Each structure stands twice: as structure tokens, then as C-alpha cells.
Amino acid sequence: MTYFLNNFLSGQWQAAGRAVHTLSDPVTGDTLAATGGAADGLAEGFAFARSEGARALQAMSYGQRAAMLSEALKVLQAKRDDYYAISLANSGTTRADSGIDVDGGLFTLGFYAKLGAALGDARTLTDGAAAVMSKDQLFQSQHLMLPVRGLALFINAFNFPSWGLWEKAAPALLSGVPVVVKPATVTAWLTHQMVKDVVDAGVLPPGALSIVCGSSAGLLDALTPFDVLSFTGSADTAASIRSHPAIARDSVRVNIEADSLNVSILAEDALPGTPAFDLYVDNLVRDITIKSGQRCTAPRRALVPKAVLHAVGEAVAGKLAAIRVGNPRNADTGMGALVSRSQYDSVREGLELLKQEASVMFDGSAQPLLDADANSACIGPTLLAVRDADAASRVHSHEVFGPVSSLIGYRDSAHAIALAHRGLGSLVASVYGADDGMLACYAHGLASSHGRVHLVSPEVGKTHTGHGNVMPASVHGGPGRAGGGEELGGLRALAFYHRRSAIQGPATALSRLTQGATGFSY
Ligand code: NAP
């Protein structure tokens, strides 16, 4: 019988219902699990989270909630092998790629457990120092940060069922805000299993963590004004979410992480034969092929000096050709599958669109697959070269969510920066070169339209964290097309789950507040 991913709401696992959506292995096509359709009991489940979950979480100090995250981490660490097995079967990823999701999620959870421990007994957070508002200095204003009086709903994308949960849940739970997660259906099994393990271990209070699988119907209708919504997914879904009355009328706070046409730039000084050139080629190949290009941060546009475009193309193509694509169960496989056959079709369609303005420099579909057949969701990497950098438009607007990148030749750094901005807002830009002055100039020019700018010189060639890797110490998100959101970035992430209020009054009462000595309970 197919494993059913049931919903957990109001502190209870709902009974398995009729299978409406199925999850499958993208390599073999085998059915793995199923979900139901529209969830029952959403309004009650959300109310339970807002009352029981929030009350229990906010009765704790930041340090106590951090300890709770550490306990959740221990539960998950003990089951890592199970998560790798689910990832292999359901996402079709190699062990290394599964690690980016599974261990990336656990690392981020541990990171916030440590940050929270340092907040110790605190029960309120302040924003800046008190401002004196009267001549006798007795009347003051203090900005206070308090957990939002609602729940955090996460609607997540298919590509990071583990990391996508924990990078959001860790700061939310640390803030004292209960979480309801709705994973993308196609890979919901891993999120479901992790939630189940943590819930069954009893390390979180009832109502702190809930899950809805299978259908997003009714989720937004169940939100009330003090809830927050964090969405990760496509720009089209994001647009429909933004126009929902909960957001448009009731001001539910929303964070959106959407499509992104990230760039990776080879600086003019990094000529073939230099260490910076080699670093660029190695990292570009890695970032194109990790998780078969299904990372929101993957460099879709590779900007290189026009004069060396062919040299870059040949070097990248040579390395792509050495990567075997196919069934991740085979130890020789370097790149696994896309998540589904429908993603495969979407990548093929996107490639045809880009080919209208670009030539193919490397076509991975010409290589035989390893232990996988033509009906699988495996696809070889493709490297394109845009024919006319200034005339091309699709390369700056259409995200192909697969192992595809386009080389674009630029004239000088001003041209490169102008081309980068044509993505209209991206998550990340990386620049490779040996001249610190040039790297700094690029960073200054790129930062206004990129959430993160990643600079790599030979000096940090072995230690940098990678263009595509999202580290919890740095903010993740981008302006414009990328959704305008912001996540992570150390304690900055907590701001989304807190409400800032200006408390004006006698300095003596304000100091009671900042010491947390108020006697208030939620
Ligand atoms: P998607 O189709 O937009 O789905 C994302 C989530 O939204 C899924 O959970 C989906 O549920 C749900 N959903 C669909 N329609 C909805 C609606 N009308 N109301 C509420 N929820 C709805 O995106 P995807 O295909 O999973 O993910 C790929 C995209 O995500 C890519 O474009 C990628 O760039 C982007 N992404 C961005 C980031 C980032 O951090 N910026 C990270 C990862 C991915 P169902 O699965 O049940 O349909």
C-alpha cells in the first residue's frame, strides 16, 4: 500500500484519506507516497497553533527555545540515514546533493540553536537604545521587538524539502512563533518525515509545528491579520499569493523568494591560465550541476570578457563532459535527475526559448545516461553562448530551472554590471578575479540589485563558501524579480517573526520592560 502523508493539525495526526496526489521516484517512475486533497480542519488547526502553540513557546525565554531547537536537532541527526534514503528516492539526487538539503537544514537549525543560546534568559528584544523625549529625561521611547501574535505559514518549493523547512522554522520557533508548513507536493515526503520525527519525539510543545500536505486550497483563507507567510516558489504563484485578500487587505506580512536570474562574472584580469580563471571554470561547472541546477541561486547567466568567451566555453564544456548523468544509485553518477518529468519538460521548453538567441556550446543530452532510461527525469547539462549580449532579452528574463547556463560576452566592467542589472533583481552575483580593487568596484555596482555578492580571489579559492550555497550568517533573498524577500542573516532573521512597537513612557517602566520583568503571559 502507498505510504500516505497525512496532515498534522490541532496537535493530532489526521487519518489517512483518499489518495489525490502521488509522489514518485524521478529515475524509476515508481510510486512512493500519496497525499490527500484540500485539508480539513484548517481554521481550527491554525487557531490551535496561535493559542496553544504560541502560549507554550512564549512562556519560554529565548535561551529555552534555543535548547528546544538543539533537542530537535538531536532527533533529526539520529535519523539522517532515513532522510538520505528519502531524498535519493524522491528527489533523485546523489548523496552529495542530498547532503546539501538534509545536512544544510540541520546545520541551519544548529546555527540558530547556538545564536539563541547566546540570548540566554531574555524574554523581549530591543531595537536600539531608548530615545529621551522630555527635558527632564523621565519620558522616553524604547523600540521593543515582540513575537508576532499569530502563526508562521511556510509554503515551500520542491527543491529543498529539508533546508527549506529548517531555514524558516529555526528562526520562527526561536522567536516563539508557531509554524505550519506546506511543502511542495512532489517532494513532500522528506518534510513530512522530519516533522513526524520531531513531533513524535515530543521535543516541541503541542501546536508549535504543524504540517499540511498535498493541496494549498484554503491555506491563505485561514490566515488572520497577525500571521506571517513565507513563500518560496515560482514568480507566477507568488503573484497570485500577493493578490489574495489576506495579504492585499488584512496586511498579513509576507516574505517571497521567487525566480532569480543570478550571474557569475569573470573579471577582466582573470585571463586563461590564471588561478582566478581556473576557479571560475571549476565553480561554474559545480554550480550548474549541483542538484541538477535546481537551486534558486544557480548562475543562469555567466558574464565573461568577450575576448575569452570561447576559452571559457571550451574549459567549461570539457569539465561538463566528464560528469556522468543518471541514476544516483550508481556510484559513478555525478549528477542525478530533475525532480519530475514535468520539470524535465519545463527545462526542455526553456532551452528551446533560450536557443532563439543563443548557440549551444555543450549539449549534455548527447551523452548516454547511466542506469536510467529516456523516460526518467534525467537530463544532461547544457552550456549556451548568447549571440548578441545587448539584443538578447530572454536570457535576462526566463529562468530555466535545471542544469543550464548561458555565457554572455561583455566589453568592460561597466557593461558587465549593466547586463547583470538586466535580471531586474537576483539572489546572488559572484565575481572571480585577482584584483581586490576591481572586486570591490564590482560589489559596489552589483549590490543594489543582488541580495548577496560573492567575491572570489585566489586567496580565498579554497575557503570561500560557494556562489550557490546559502549560509545562515548571510541574508538570503533578492530585490525585484527575486521576490523582494529577506531570510536568514543571523539574528536579522528574527525580525520577520517579531513586531516592532515604540513604547513611550516613564524610563522606570521602560526598564521593567527591557528586563522582561512585566508579569505578562500570552
Ligand atoms: P511553485 O509551483 O510556485 O510551488 C511552490 C509552492 O507553492 C508549492 O508548495 C505549491 O504547492 C504551492 N502553491 C502552488 N499554487 C499555489 C497557490 N495558488 N496558493 C498557494 N500555494 C500554492 O514552485 P516550485 O515549482 O515548487 O519551485 C520552483 C521555483 O521556486 C523556481 O522558480 C525557483 O526559482 C523558486 N525557488 C526560489 C527559491 C528562493 O529562495 N528564492 C528557492 C527555491 C526555489 P504544490 O506543490 O502542492 O503545487
CSV table of N, CA, C and O and ligand atoms in Angstrom, one decimal, residues 155-160 163 182-186 214-216 220 231-235 237 240-241 257-260 296 343 399 401 427 476 482 487, ligand 1:
chain,number,residue,atom,x,y,z
A,155,ILE,N,5.0,28.2,2.8
A,155,ILE,CA,4.6,27.5,1.6
A,155,ILE,C,5.9,27.3,0.8
A,155,ILE,O,6.5,28.3,0.4
A,156,ASN,N,6.4,26.1,0.7
A,156,ASN,CA,7.7,25.9,0.2
A,156,ASN,C,7.9,25.3,-1.2
A,156,ASN,O,6.9,24.6,-1.7
A,157,ALA,N,9.0,25.4,-1.8
A,157,ALA,CA,9.3,24.9,-3.1
A,157,ALA,C,9.8,23.5,-3.0
A,157,ALA,O,10.2,23.0,-2.0
A,158,PHE,N,9.8,22.8,-4.2
A,158,PHE,CA,10.1,21.4,-4.2
A,158,PHE,C,11.6,21.1,-4.0
A,158,PHE,O,11.9,19.9,-3.7
A,159,ASN,N,12.5,22.0,-4.2
A,159,ASN,CA,13.9,21.7,-4.4
A,159,ASN,C,14.6,21.5,-3.1
A,159,ASN,O,15.7,20.9,-3.0
A,160,PHE,N,14.1,22.1,-1.9
A,160,PHE,CA,14.7,21.9,-0.7
A,160,PHE,C,13.7,21.5,0.4
A,160,PHE,O,13.4,22.3,1.3
A,163,TRP,N,16.1,21.7,3.9
A,163,TRP,CA,16.6,23.0,4.2
A,163,TRP,C,15.5,24.1,4.2
A,163,TRP,O,15.4,25.0,5.1
A,182,LYS,N,3.7,23.9,4.6
A,182,LYS,CA,3.0,23.2,3.4
A,182,LYS,C,4.2,23.0,2.4
A,182,LYS,O,4.6,23.9,1.7
A,183,PRO,N,4.7,21.8,2.4
A,183,PRO,CA,5.8,21.5,1.4
A,183,PRO,C,5.2,21.4,0.0
A,183,PRO,O,4.0,21.0,-0.1
A,184,ALA,N,6.0,21.6,-1.0
A,184,ALA,CA,5.6,21.3,-2.4
A,184,ALA,C,5.3,19.8,-2.4
A,184,ALA,O,6.0,19.0,-1.9
A,185,THR,N,4.2,19.5,-3.1
A,185,THR,CA,3.7,18.1,-3.1
A,185,THR,C,4.7,17.1,-3.6
A,185,THR,O,4.9,16.1,-3.0
A,186,VAL,N,5.3,17.5,-4.7
A,186,VAL,CA,6.1,16.5,-5.4
A,186,VAL,C,7.3,15.9,-4.5
A,186,VAL,O,7.7,14.7,-4.7
A,214,GLY,N,-0.1,18.3,0.3
A,214,GLY,CA,-1.0,17.9,-0.8
A,214,GLY,C,-1.7,19.0,-1.5
A,214,GLY,O,-1.7,19.1,-2.7
A,215,SER,N,-2.3,19.9,-0.8
A,215,SER,CA,-3.1,21.0,-1.5
A,215,SER,C,-3.0,22.2,-0.7
A,215,SER,O,-3.0,22.3,0.5
A,216,SER,N,-2.8,23.3,-1.5
A,216,SER,CA,-2.7,24.6,-0.8
A,216,SER,C,-4.1,25.3,-0.7
A,216,SER,O,-4.2,26.3,-0.1
A,220,LEU,N,-4.5,30.1,2.6
A,220,LEU,CA,-4.4,31.6,2.7
A,220,LEU,C,-5.7,32.1,3.3
A,220,LEU,O,-5.6,33.1,4.1
A,231,PHE,N,6.8,32.5,1.6
A,231,PHE,CA,6.6,31.7,0.4
A,231,PHE,C,7.9,31.5,-0.4
A,231,PHE,O,8.6,32.5,-0.6
A,232,THR,N,8.2,30.3,-0.9
A,232,THR,CA,9.3,30.1,-1.8
A,232,THR,C,8.7,29.3,-3.0
A,232,THR,O,8.1,28.3,-2.8
A,233,GLY,N,8.9,29.9,-4.1
A,233,GLY,CA,8.4,29.2,-5.3
A,233,GLY,C,8.5,30.0,-6.5
A,233,GLY,O,9.3,31.0,-6.6
A,234,SER,N,7.7,29.8,-7.5
A,234,SER,CA,7.7,30.5,-8.8
A,234,SER,C,7.1,31.9,-8.7
A,234,SER,O,6.3,32.1,-7.8
A,235,ALA,N,7.5,32.7,-9.6
A,235,ALA,CA,7.0,34.1,-9.6
A,235,ALA,C,5.5,34.1,-9.9
A,235,ALA,O,4.8,35.0,-9.4
A,237,THR,N,3.2,31.8,-9.0
A,237,THR,CA,2.4,31.6,-7.8
A,237,THR,C,2.6,32.7,-6.8
A,237,THR,O,1.6,33.1,-6.1
A,240,SER,N,0.0,35.4,-7.5
A,240,SER,CA,-1.3,35.1,-7.1
A,240,SER,C,-1.4,35.2,-5.6
A,240,SER,O,-2.5,35.6,-5.1
A,241,ILE,N,-0.4,34.9,-4.9
A,241,ILE,CA,-0.4,35.0,-3.4
A,241,ILE,C,-0.5,36.4,-3.0
A,241,ILE,O,-1.3,36.8,-2.1
A,257,GLU,N,10.3,34.5,-1.8
A,257,GLU,CA,11.6,34.1,-2.5
A,257,GLU,C,11.2,33.5,-3.8
A,257,GLU,O,10.5,32.4,-3.8
A,258,ALA,N,11.4,34.1,-4.9
A,258,ALA,CA,10.9,33.6,-6.2
A,258,ALA,C,12.1,33.4,-7.2
A,258,ALA,O,13.2,33.2,-6.8
A,259,ASP,N,11.7,33.5,-8.5
A,259,ASP,CA,12.7,33.2,-9.6
A,259,ASP,C,13.9,34.1,-9.5
A,259,ASP,O,13.8,35.2,-9.0
A,260,SER,N,15.0,33.7,-10.0
A,260,SER,CA,16.2,34.6,-10.0
A,260,SER,C,17.1,34.2,-11.1
A,260,SER,O,17.5,33.1,-11.3
A,296,CYS,N,17.8,27.8,-6.5
A,296,CYS,CA,17.3,29.1,-6.8
A,296,CYS,C,18.5,30.1,-7.0
A,296,CYS,O,18.4,31.1,-7.6
A,343,GLN,N,9.1,18.7,-14.7
A,343,GLN,CA,10.3,19.7,-14.6
A,343,GLN,C,11.2,19.4,-15.8
A,343,GLN,O,11.7,20.4,-16.4
A,399,GLU,N,13.9,32.0,-16.4
A,399,GLU,CA,14.7,31.1,-15.6
A,399,GLU,C,14.4,29.7,-16.0
A,399,GLU,O,13.3,29.2,-15.9
A,401,PHE,N,14.9,26.2,-14.8
A,401,PHE,CA,15.3,25.6,-13.5
A,401,PHE,C,15.9,24.2,-13.7
A,401,PHE,O,15.3,23.2,-13.4
A,427,LEU,N,19.1,36.9,-6.6
A,427,LEU,CA,19.6,36.5,-5.2
A,427,LEU,C,21.1,36.7,-5.0
A,427,LEU,O,21.5,37.1,-4.0
A,476,HIS,N,19.6,35.9,2.8
A,476,HIS,CA,19.2,35.2,1.6
A,476,HIS,C,17.9,35.9,1.1
A,476,HIS,O,17.0,36.0,1.8
A,482,ALA,N,13.4,38.6,-7.9
A,482,ALA,CA,13.7,37.6,-6.9
A,482,ALA,C,12.7,37.5,-5.8
A,482,ALA,O,12.8,36.7,-4.9
A,487,GLU,N,15.7,36.5,4.1
A,487,GLU,CA,15.7,35.5,5.2
A,487,GLU,C,17.1,35.4,5.8
A,487,GLU,O,18.0,35.9,5.2
B,1,NAP,P1,5.6,26.6,-7.3
B,1,NAP,O1,5.0,25.8,-8.3
B,1,NAP,O2,5.3,28.1,-7.3
B,1,NAP,O3,5.2,26.0,-5.9
B,1,NAP,C1,5.7,26.5,-4.7
B,1,NAP,C2,4.7,26.1,-3.6
B,1,NAP,O4,3.5,26.9,-3.7
B,1,NAP,C3,4.3,24.7,-3.5
B,1,NAP,O5,4.2,24.3,-2.2
B,1,NAP,C4,3.0,24.7,-4.2
B,1,NAP,O6,2.2,23.6,-3.8
B,1,NAP,C5,2.4,26.0,-3.7
B,1,NAP,N1,1.3,26.6,-4.4
B,1,NAP,C6,1.0,26.4,-5.8
B,1,NAP,N2,0.0,27.1,-6.1
B,1,NAP,C7,-0.4,27.8,-5.0
B,1,NAP,C8,-1.5,28.7,-4.7
B,1,NAP,N3,-2.3,29.1,-5.7
B,1,NAP,N4,-1.6,29.2,-3.5
B,1,NAP,C9,-0.7,28.8,-2.5
B,1,NAP,N5,0.3,28.0,-2.7
B,1,NAP,C10,0.4,27.4,-3.9
B,1,NAP,O7,7.2,26.5,-7.3
B,1,NAP,P2,8.1,25.2,-7.4
B,1,NAP,O8,7.9,24.6,-8.8
B,1,NAP,O9,7.8,24.3,-6.3
B,1,NAP,O10,9.6,25.7,-7.2
B,1,NAP,C11,10.4,26.2,-8.2
B,1,NAP,C12,10.6,27.7,-8.2
B,1,NAP,O11,10.9,28.1,-6.9
B,1,NAP,C13,11.7,28.1,-9.1
B,1,NAP,O12,11.2,29.2,-9.9
B,1,NAP,C14,12.7,28.7,-8.1
B,1,NAP,O13,13.5,29.8,-8.6
B,1,NAP,C15,12.0,29.0,-6.9
B,1,NAP,N6,12.8,28.9,-5.8
B,1,NAP,C16,13.2,30.1,-5.2
B,1,NAP,C17,14.0,30.0,-4.0
B,1,NAP,C18,14.5,31.2,-3.3
B,1,NAP,O14,14.9,31.1,-2.2
B,1,NAP,N7,14.4,32.4,-4.0
B,1,NAP,C19,14.3,28.8,-3.5
B,1,NAP,C20,13.9,27.6,-4.1
B,1,NAP,C21,13.1,27.7,-5.3
B,1,NAP,P3,2.0,22.3,-4.7
B,1,NAP,O15,3.4,21.7,-4.8
B,1,NAP,O16,1.1,21.4,-4.0
B,1,NAP,O17,1.5,22.8,-6.0
